[in-house]
CSV table of C-alpha atoms and ligand atoms in Angstrom, one decimal:
chain,number,residue,atom,x,y,z
A,2,MET,CA,10.9,1.3,-139.1
A,3,THR,CA,11.2,-2.5,-139.6
A,4,ALA,CA,10.2,-4.7,-136.7
A,5,ARG,CA,12.2,-7.9,-136.2
A,6,VAL,CA,9.9,-10.8,-135.4
A,7,ASP,CA,11.1,-13.7,-133.2
A,8,LEU,CA,9.7,-16.9,-134.6
A,9,ASP,CA,8.7,-17.9,-131.0
A,10,ASP,CA,6.4,-14.8,-130.9
A,11,LEU,CA,4.3,-16.5,-133.6
A,12,ALA,CA,1.4,-18.5,-132.2
A,13,VAL,CA,1.2,-20.5,-135.5
A,14,ALA,CA,3.6,-23.4,-136.0
A,15,THR,CA,6.3,-22.1,-138.3
A,16,ILE,CA,9.3,-23.7,-139.9
A,17,VAL,CA,12.0,-22.1,-142.1
A,18,VAL,CA,13.5,-24.4,-144.6
A,19,ASP,CA,16.9,-23.8,-146.2
A,20,PRO,CA,17.6,-24.3,-149.9
A,21,ASP,CA,18.8,-27.9,-149.2
A,22,GLY,CA,15.3,-28.8,-147.8
A,23,ARG,CA,16.5,-28.9,-144.2
A,24,VAL,CA,15.0,-27.2,-141.3
A,25,ALA,CA,16.8,-23.9,-140.7
A,26,ALA,CA,14.6,-22.8,-137.8
A,27,ALA,CA,11.4,-23.9,-136.1
A,28,ASN,CA,9.4,-22.1,-133.5
A,29,ALA,CA,8.3,-23.4,-130.1
A,30,THR,CA,4.8,-24.1,-131.4
A,31,VAL,CA,6.2,-26.6,-133.9
A,32,ALA,CA,8.4,-28.1,-131.2
A,33,GLU,CA,5.4,-28.6,-129.0
A,34,LEU,CA,3.4,-30.3,-131.7
A,35,VAL,CA,6.2,-32.7,-132.5
A,36,GLY,CA,7.1,-33.2,-128.8
A,37,SER,CA,10.7,-32.1,-129.3
A,38,THR,CA,12.8,-29.0,-129.0
A,39,ALA,CA,13.3,-26.5,-131.8
A,40,GLU,CA,17.1,-27.1,-131.5
A,41,HIS,CA,16.5,-30.8,-132.2
A,42,LEU,CA,14.5,-30.0,-135.3
A,43,VAL,CA,17.2,-27.8,-136.9
A,44,GLY,CA,19.2,-29.5,-139.6
A,45,ARG,CA,16.6,-32.3,-140.1
A,46,PRO,CA,15.4,-32.9,-143.7
A,47,LEU,CA,11.9,-31.4,-144.0
A,48,ASP,CA,10.5,-34.5,-145.7
A,49,GLU,CA,11.5,-36.6,-142.6
A,50,LEU,CA,9.2,-34.4,-140.6
A,51,LEU,CA,6.3,-33.8,-143.0
A,52,ARG,CA,4.8,-36.0,-145.7
A,53,PRO,CA,1.8,-35.3,-148.0
A,54,GLU,CA,-1.2,-37.1,-146.6
A,55,GLY,CA,-1.8,-40.4,-148.3
A,56,ALA,CA,1.5,-40.2,-150.3
A,57,THR,CA,5.1,-41.1,-150.0
A,58,ASP,CA,7.9,-38.9,-148.7
A,59,ASP,CA,7.9,-36.3,-151.4
A,60,GLY,CA,8.7,-33.4,-149.2
A,61,VAL,CA,7.2,-29.9,-149.5
A,62,GLU,CA,8.4,-27.9,-152.5
A,63,GLY,CA,7.8,-24.6,-154.1
A,64,GLU,CA,4.6,-22.7,-153.4
A,65,ASP,CA,1.9,-24.6,-151.7
A,66,GLU,CA,-1.6,-23.5,-150.9
A,67,GLY,CA,-2.6,-25.4,-147.8
A,68,ARG,CA,-1.9,-29.0,-148.5
A,69,ALA,CA,-3.0,-31.7,-146.2
A,70,MET,CA,0.1,-33.2,-144.7
A,71,CYS,CA,1.2,-35.6,-141.9
A,72,LEU,CA,3.5,-34.2,-139.3
A,73,ARG,CA,5.7,-36.9,-137.7
A,74,CYS,CA,6.0,-36.7,-134.0
A,75,GLY,CA,8.8,-38.0,-131.8
A,76,ASP,CA,6.7,-40.8,-130.4
A,77,GLY,CA,5.7,-42.2,-133.8
A,78,ARG,CA,2.3,-40.5,-133.9
A,79,GLU,CA,1.3,-38.5,-137.0
A,80,LEU,CA,-0.7,-35.3,-136.8
A,81,ALA,CA,-2.9,-34.1,-139.7
A,82,VAL,CA,-1.9,-30.6,-140.5
A,83,ARG,CA,-2.6,-28.1,-143.3
A,84,ALA,CA,0.7,-26.8,-144.6
A,85,LEU,CA,1.0,-23.5,-146.2
A,86,SER,CA,4.3,-22.6,-147.7
A,87,ARG,CA,6.0,-19.7,-149.5
A,88,SER,CA,9.3,-19.9,-151.2
A,89,ARG,CA,11.5,-16.9,-151.8
A,90,ALA,CA,14.5,-17.0,-154.2
A,91,GLY,CA,17.6,-15.6,-152.6
A,92,ALA,CA,21.1,-14.9,-154.1
A,93,GLY,CA,21.9,-17.3,-156.9
A,94,GLY,CA,18.3,-18.5,-157.1
A,95,ALA,CA,18.4,-20.7,-154.0
A,96,CYS,CA,15.0,-20.8,-152.3
A,97,THR,CA,14.3,-20.4,-148.7
A,98,THR,CA,10.8,-21.6,-147.7
A,99,VAL,CA,8.6,-20.7,-144.8
A,100,VAL,CA,6.1,-23.4,-143.9
A,101,VAL,CA,3.2,-22.6,-141.6
A,102,LEU,CA,1.3,-25.6,-140.2
A,103,ARG,CA,-2.2,-25.7,-138.9
A,104,PRO,CA,-3.3,-28.8,-137.1
A,105,LEU,CA,-6.4,-30.3,-138.7
A,106,ALA,CA,-7.4,-32.7,-135.9
A,107,LYS,CA,-9.0,-31.3,-132.8
A,108,GLY,CA,-6.3,-30.2,-130.4
A,109,GLY,CA,-3.8,-31.4,-133.0
A,110,ALA,CA,-3.6,-34.7,-131.2
A,111,GLU,CA,-5.5,-37.2,-133.2
A,112,PRO,CA,-3.6,-39.7,-135.4
A,113,VAL,CA,-4.1,-39.2,-139.1
A,114,GLY,CA,-6.4,-41.6,-140.9
A,115,PRO,CA,-7.3,-41.7,-144.6
A,116,SER,CA,-10.7,-40.5,-145.6
A,117,GLY,CA,-13.5,-42.9,-146.3
A,118,ILE,CA,-13.1,-42.4,-150.0
A,119,GLU,CA,-9.4,-43.3,-149.8
A,120,VAL,CA,-10.2,-46.4,-147.8
A,121,ILE,CA,-12.7,-47.5,-150.4
A,122,SER,CA,-10.4,-46.8,-153.2
A,123,THR,CA,-7.5,-48.8,-151.6
A,124,VAL,CA,-9.7,-51.7,-150.8
A,125,SER,CA,-11.4,-51.8,-154.2
A,126,HIS,CA,-8.0,-51.7,-155.9
A,127,GLU,CA,-6.8,-54.7,-153.8
A,128,LEU,CA,-10.0,-56.6,-154.5
A,129,ARG,CA,-10.0,-55.9,-158.2
A,130,SER,CA,-6.8,-57.6,-159.1
A,131,PRO,CA,-7.7,-61.1,-157.8
A,132,LEU,CA,-11.2,-60.8,-159.1
A,133,THR,CA,-10.0,-59.8,-162.6
A,134,SER,CA,-7.8,-62.9,-162.6
A,135,VAL,CA,-10.8,-65.1,-161.5
A,136,LYS,CA,-12.9,-63.6,-164.2
A,137,GLY,CA,-10.2,-64.1,-166.9
A,138,TYR,CA,-9.4,-67.7,-166.0
A,139,THR,CA,-13.1,-68.8,-165.6
A,140,SER,CA,-14.0,-67.2,-168.9
A,141,LEU,CA,-11.1,-69.0,-170.6
A,142,LEU,CA,-12.1,-72.3,-169.0
A,143,LEU,CA,-15.7,-71.9,-170.1
A,144,SER,CA,-15.0,-70.8,-173.6
A,145,ARG,CA,-12.2,-73.3,-174.4
A,146,TRP,CA,-12.9,-76.2,-172.1
A,147,ASP,CA,-12.6,-78.8,-174.9
A,148,ARG,CA,-9.4,-77.4,-176.3
A,149,LEU,CA,-7.5,-77.1,-173.0
A,150,SER,CA,-5.4,-80.0,-171.6
A,151,ASP,CA,-6.0,-81.3,-168.1
A,152,ASP,CA,-2.8,-79.7,-167.0
A,153,GLN,CA,-3.8,-76.3,-168.3
A,154,LYS,CA,-7.2,-76.6,-166.6
A,155,LYS,CA,-5.6,-77.6,-163.3
A,156,THR,CA,-3.2,-74.7,-163.4
A,157,MET,CA,-6.0,-72.2,-164.1
A,158,LEU,CA,-8.2,-73.7,-161.4
A,159,GLU,CA,-5.3,-73.5,-158.9
A,160,GLN,CA,-4.9,-69.9,-159.7
A,161,VAL,CA,-8.6,-69.2,-159.3
A,162,HIS,CA,-8.5,-71.1,-156.0
A,163,HIS,CA,-5.5,-69.0,-154.9
A,164,ASP,CA,-7.2,-65.7,-155.9
A,165,ALA,CA,-10.3,-66.6,-154.0
A,166,ASP,CA,-8.1,-67.1,-150.9
A,167,ARG,CA,-6.7,-63.6,-151.4
A,168,VAL,CA,-10.2,-62.1,-151.6
A,169,THR,CA,-11.2,-64.0,-148.5
A,170,ARG,CA,-8.1,-62.8,-146.7
A,171,LEU,CA,-8.7,-59.2,-147.5
A,172,VAL,CA,-12.4,-59.3,-146.5
A,173,SER,CA,-11.4,-61.0,-143.2
A,174,GLU,CA,-8.8,-58.4,-142.6
A,175,LEU,CA,-11.4,-55.7,-143.1
A,176,LEU,CA,-13.7,-57.5,-140.6
A,177,ASP,CA,-10.8,-57.8,-138.2
A,178,ILE,CA,-10.2,-54.0,-138.3
A,179,SER,CA,-13.6,-53.2,-136.9
A,180,ARG,CA,-13.4,-56.1,-134.4
A,181,LEU,CA,-10.0,-55.0,-133.2
A,182,GLU,CA,-11.2,-51.4,-132.9
A,183,THR,CA,-14.3,-52.2,-131.0
A,184,GLY,CA,-12.7,-54.9,-128.9
A,185,HIS,CA,-14.9,-57.6,-130.3
A,186,LEU,CA,-12.3,-59.9,-131.8
A,187,GLN,CA,-12.9,-63.4,-130.7
A,188,LEU,CA,-10.0,-65.9,-130.7
A,189,ARG,CA,-10.5,-69.7,-130.9
A,190,PHE,CA,-7.6,-70.8,-128.7
A,191,GLN,CA,-6.3,-74.2,-129.5
A,192,THR,CA,-3.0,-76.1,-129.2
A,193,VAL,CA,-1.1,-75.1,-132.3
A,194,ALA,CA,2.1,-76.4,-133.9
A,195,LEU,CA,3.9,-73.4,-135.3
A,196,PRO,CA,6.3,-75.4,-137.6
A,197,SER,CA,3.4,-76.9,-139.5
A,198,ILE,CA,1.6,-73.5,-139.9
A,199,ALA,CA,4.9,-71.9,-141.1
A,200,SER,CA,5.5,-74.7,-143.6
A,201,SER,CA,2.0,-74.4,-145.0
A,202,VAL,CA,2.2,-70.6,-145.2
A,203,VAL,CA,5.5,-70.9,-147.2
A,204,ALA,CA,4.0,-73.6,-149.4
A,205,LYS,CA,1.0,-71.5,-150.3
A,206,LEU,CA,3.0,-68.4,-151.0
A,207,THR,CA,5.4,-70.4,-153.2
A,208,PHE,CA,2.5,-70.8,-155.5
A,209,GLU,CA,2.3,-67.0,-155.9
A,210,TYR,CA,6.1,-66.5,-155.8
A,211,PRO,CA,7.6,-69.6,-157.4
A,212,GLU,CA,11.1,-68.3,-156.8
A,213,LEU,CA,10.6,-67.9,-153.1
A,214,GLU,CA,13.4,-69.5,-151.1
A,215,CYS,CA,12.6,-69.6,-147.4
A,216,THR,CA,14.3,-71.7,-144.8
A,217,LEU,CA,12.3,-73.0,-141.8
A,218,ALA,CA,14.3,-73.2,-138.6
A,219,PHE,CA,12.3,-74.8,-135.8
A,220,ALA,CA,14.1,-77.3,-133.5
A,221,GLU,CA,12.9,-80.9,-133.4
A,222,GLY,CA,10.1,-81.1,-130.8
A,223,PHE,CA,9.3,-77.4,-130.9
A,224,PRO,CA,6.7,-76.9,-128.2
A,225,PRO,CA,3.1,-76.1,-129.1
A,226,VAL,CA,1.5,-72.7,-128.4
A,227,LEU,CA,-2.0,-71.7,-127.3
A,228,ALA,CA,-3.4,-69.6,-130.1
A,229,ASP,CA,-6.0,-69.2,-132.8
A,230,PRO,CA,-4.5,-71.1,-135.8
A,231,ASP,CA,-6.3,-69.0,-138.4
A,232,LYS,CA,-5.0,-65.8,-136.9
A,233,VAL,CA,-1.4,-67.1,-136.5
A,234,GLU,CA,-1.6,-68.2,-140.2
A,235,GLN,CA,-2.8,-64.7,-141.1
A,236,VAL,CA,0.1,-63.0,-139.3
A,237,LEU,CA,2.7,-65.3,-140.7
A,238,THR,CA,1.3,-65.0,-144.2
A,239,ASN,CA,1.4,-61.3,-144.0
A,240,LEU,CA,5.0,-61.2,-142.7
A,241,VAL,CA,6.3,-63.7,-145.3
A,242,GLU,CA,4.4,-62.1,-148.1
A,243,ASN,CA,5.7,-58.7,-147.1
A,244,ALA,CA,9.3,-60.0,-147.1
A,245,ALA,CA,8.7,-61.5,-150.6
A,246,LYS,CA,7.1,-58.3,-151.9
A,247,TYR,CA,9.2,-55.6,-150.4
A,248,ALA,CA,12.5,-57.3,-149.6
A,249,SER,CA,13.9,-60.4,-151.4
A,250,LEU,CA,12.6,-63.8,-152.5
A,251,LYS,CA,15.9,-65.4,-151.6
A,252,GLY,CA,17.6,-65.8,-148.3
A,253,MET,CA,14.4,-65.6,-146.2
A,254,THR,CA,14.2,-67.5,-142.8
A,255,VAL,CA,11.3,-68.2,-140.5
A,256,SER,CA,12.6,-69.4,-137.2
A,257,GLY,CA,11.3,-70.2,-133.8
A,258,THR,CA,12.8,-69.9,-130.3
A,259,VAL,CA,11.5,-70.6,-126.8
A,260,ALA,CA,12.1,-68.2,-124.0
A,261,GLY,CA,10.5,-68.8,-120.7
A,262,ASN,CA,6.7,-69.2,-121.0
A,263,SER,CA,6.5,-68.0,-124.6
A,264,VAL,CA,7.9,-68.6,-128.0
A,265,SER,CA,9.2,-66.1,-130.5
A,266,VAL,CA,8.8,-66.4,-134.2
A,267,ALA,CA,11.1,-64.3,-136.5
A,268,VAL,CA,10.7,-63.7,-140.2
A,269,ALA,CA,14.0,-62.4,-141.5
A,270,ASP,CA,14.7,-61.1,-145.0
A,271,THR,CA,17.7,-60.0,-146.9
A,272,GLY,CA,16.2,-57.0,-148.6
A,273,GLU,CA,17.1,-53.3,-148.6
A,274,GLY,CA,15.8,-52.8,-145.1
A,275,ILE,CA,13.5,-50.1,-143.9
A,276,PRO,CA,14.9,-46.6,-143.2
A,277,ARG,CA,15.1,-45.7,-139.5
A,278,THR,CA,12.7,-42.8,-139.9
A,279,ASP,CA,10.0,-45.0,-141.5
A,280,LEU,CA,10.3,-47.9,-139.0
A,281,PRO,CA,8.1,-46.4,-136.3
A,282,HIS,CA,5.3,-45.8,-138.9
A,283,ILE,CA,5.0,-49.2,-140.6
A,284,PHE,CA,2.5,-50.5,-138.0
A,285,THR,CA,0.2,-47.5,-138.5
A,286,LYS,CA,-3.1,-48.2,-140.2
A,287,PHE,CA,-3.0,-47.6,-143.9
A,288,TYR,CA,0.6,-46.5,-143.8
A,289,ARG,CA,2.6,-47.5,-146.9
A,290,ARG,CA,6.2,-46.6,-147.7
A,291,ASP,CA,5.8,-47.7,-151.4
A,292,GLN,CA,2.8,-46.1,-153.0
A,293,GLY,CA,1.8,-47.8,-156.2
A,294,ARG,CA,3.7,-51.0,-156.9
A,295,PRO,CA,3.9,-53.5,-155.3
A,296,SER,CA,0.3,-53.0,-154.4
A,297,GLY,CA,-0.9,-53.3,-150.8
A,298,SER,CA,-3.5,-51.8,-148.5
A,299,GLY,CA,-1.2,-50.7,-145.7
A,300,LEU,CA,-3.4,-52.7,-143.3
A,301,GLY,CA,-1.4,-55.9,-142.9
A,302,LEU,CA,1.1,-54.9,-140.2
A,303,TRP,CA,-1.5,-52.9,-138.2
A,304,ILE,CA,-3.8,-55.9,-138.1
A,305,SER,CA,-1.0,-58.4,-137.5
A,306,ARG,CA,0.1,-56.4,-134.5
A,307,GLY,CA,-3.5,-56.2,-133.2
A,308,LEU,CA,-3.9,-60.0,-133.6
A,309,VAL,CA,-0.7,-60.8,-131.9
A,310,GLU,CA,-1.5,-58.4,-129.0
A,311,ALA,CA,-4.9,-60.0,-128.7
A,312,HIS,CA,-3.0,-63.3,-127.9
A,313,GLY,CA,-1.1,-61.5,-125.2
A,314,GLY,CA,2.1,-61.3,-127.4
A,315,ARG,CA,4.1,-58.6,-129.1
A,316,LEU,CA,5.0,-58.0,-132.8
A,317,ASP,CA,8.1,-55.8,-133.5
A,318,ALA,CA,10.3,-55.0,-136.4
A,319,ASP,CA,14.0,-54.4,-136.6
A,320,SER,CA,15.8,-53.4,-139.7
A,321,VAL,CA,19.3,-52.5,-140.9
A,322,GLU,CA,19.4,-50.5,-144.2
A,323,GLY,CA,21.1,-52.5,-146.9
A,324,ARG,CA,21.0,-55.7,-144.8
A,325,GLY,CA,17.3,-56.6,-144.3
A,326,SER,CA,14.6,-56.7,-141.7
A,327,VAL,CA,13.4,-59.0,-139.0
A,328,PHE,CA,9.8,-59.1,-137.9
A,329,SER,CA,9.3,-61.1,-134.8
A,330,PHE,CA,6.3,-61.9,-132.6
A,331,THR,CA,5.7,-63.8,-129.4
A,332,LEU,CA,3.0,-66.2,-128.4
A,333,PRO,CA,2.3,-67.9,-125.1
A,334,LEU,CA,3.4,-71.5,-124.7
A,335,ASP,CA,0.7,-74.1,-124.3
A,336,THR,CA,1.9,-75.4,-121.0
A,337,ASP,CA,-0.9,-78.0,-120.6
A,338,ALA,CA,-0.5,-79.5,-124.1
A,339,GLY,CA,2.0,-82.2,-123.2
A,340,GLY,CA,3.4,-82.0,-126.7
A,341,ALA,CA,0.3,-82.6,-128.8
A,342,ALA,CA,-0.5,-79.9,-131.3
A,343,SER,CA,-2.8,-79.6,-134.3
B,9,ADP,P1,0.9,-53.3,-147.3
B,9,ADP,O1,1.9,-54.4,-147.5
B,9,ADP,O2,-0.5,-53.8,-147.6
B,9,ADP,O3,1.3,-52.0,-147.9
B,9,ADP,P2,1.7,-53.5,-144.5
B,9,ADP,O4,1.0,-52.9,-143.3
B,9,ADP,O5,1.8,-55.0,-144.5
B,9,ADP,O6,0.9,-53.0,-145.7
B,9,ADP,O7,3.1,-52.9,-144.6
B,9,ADP,C1,3.3,-51.5,-144.5
B,9,ADP,C2,4.6,-51.0,-145.2
B,9,ADP,O8,5.7,-51.5,-144.6
B,9,ADP,C3,4.7,-51.5,-146.7
B,9,ADP,O9,4.0,-50.6,-147.5
B,9,ADP,C4,6.2,-51.6,-146.9
B,9,ADP,O10,6.6,-50.4,-147.4
B,9,ADP,C5,6.8,-51.8,-145.5
B,9,ADP,N1,7.3,-53.1,-145.3
B,9,ADP,C6,6.6,-54.2,-144.7
B,9,ADP,N2,7.4,-55.3,-144.6
B,9,ADP,C7,8.6,-55.0,-145.2
B,9,ADP,C8,9.8,-55.7,-145.4
B,9,ADP,N3,10.0,-57.0,-145.1
B,9,ADP,N4,10.8,-55.0,-146.0
B,9,ADP,C9,10.7,-53.7,-146.4
B,9,ADP,N5,9.5,-53.0,-146.2
B,9,ADP,C10,8.5,-53.6,-145.6
């Protein structure tokens, strides 16, 4: 006698995937983990729901012996799960796959974070490229000093200077992570002129991206804000650099608007945009859509949001696939400044 098993009778989270890689059925345990209903999950591509931990959206294919994966929940959280899958070829060789998920985090409720070794490897990689360049240029300067023209020396020293800035920025980001997590971030509030910070950020990044074309749109007499200028510069640098790296060097705009007691700064690009399914995740620590090139640590947006929130503001993203993205943040107006800003 063959017993028919209802998926909902299974205490383990189970998903049946059709040959197209879409969810054919999911049981109540999965729905509970994701914070949705089984009916809502049916028909969704599996790789929208599950991604290999620390990797891009490759999906789950073939036979798999308990891979560490991230299960995307409705509210943007990601749960660490171990996914065990078995594929069975049906008529015509098409494969149906059954995926069983076991939450790794206690209670299945903790967000996924990379292991210590992954963090070290990401950060080391990010540090290595500017340091390699510093080493290369200084070696060249030392060994060929008499044969290099003043212009060549100047260009190399500018590059070394710029690379040193990158290393400093990365180290200060790492320090900010622990300060943000422990609530020990200290802001040096001052009267700040956003148009001049924006123009200096664009000028510095033009050195790294000579083809960068970015329009600054701040009205004459744009009011000053009360903020820590170093942190505002860090946030803007990250947003403009991301737009240059992931979107397009042309057609970028940094604009400011005033609304009530705060100002809003928007960095708009004309790139490919960010898929709707990825958008809720880009502010997650160490999350990267594009593994490999262009390089990055997956920290920038998480830190930027933390820095803006520490000022009492908000940082959000909006994106239309094929059209581009807009990252905007708010900061409080400096109502006592009377127009003077540094
Ligand atoms: P990093 O740039 O170091 O990877 P971020 O936290 O700054 O980390 O960004 C997270 C991810 O968000 C990036 O890997 C990239 O895929 C995506 N992203 C950020 N900004 C943009 C943008 N303007 N256009 C498209 N994708 C973006």
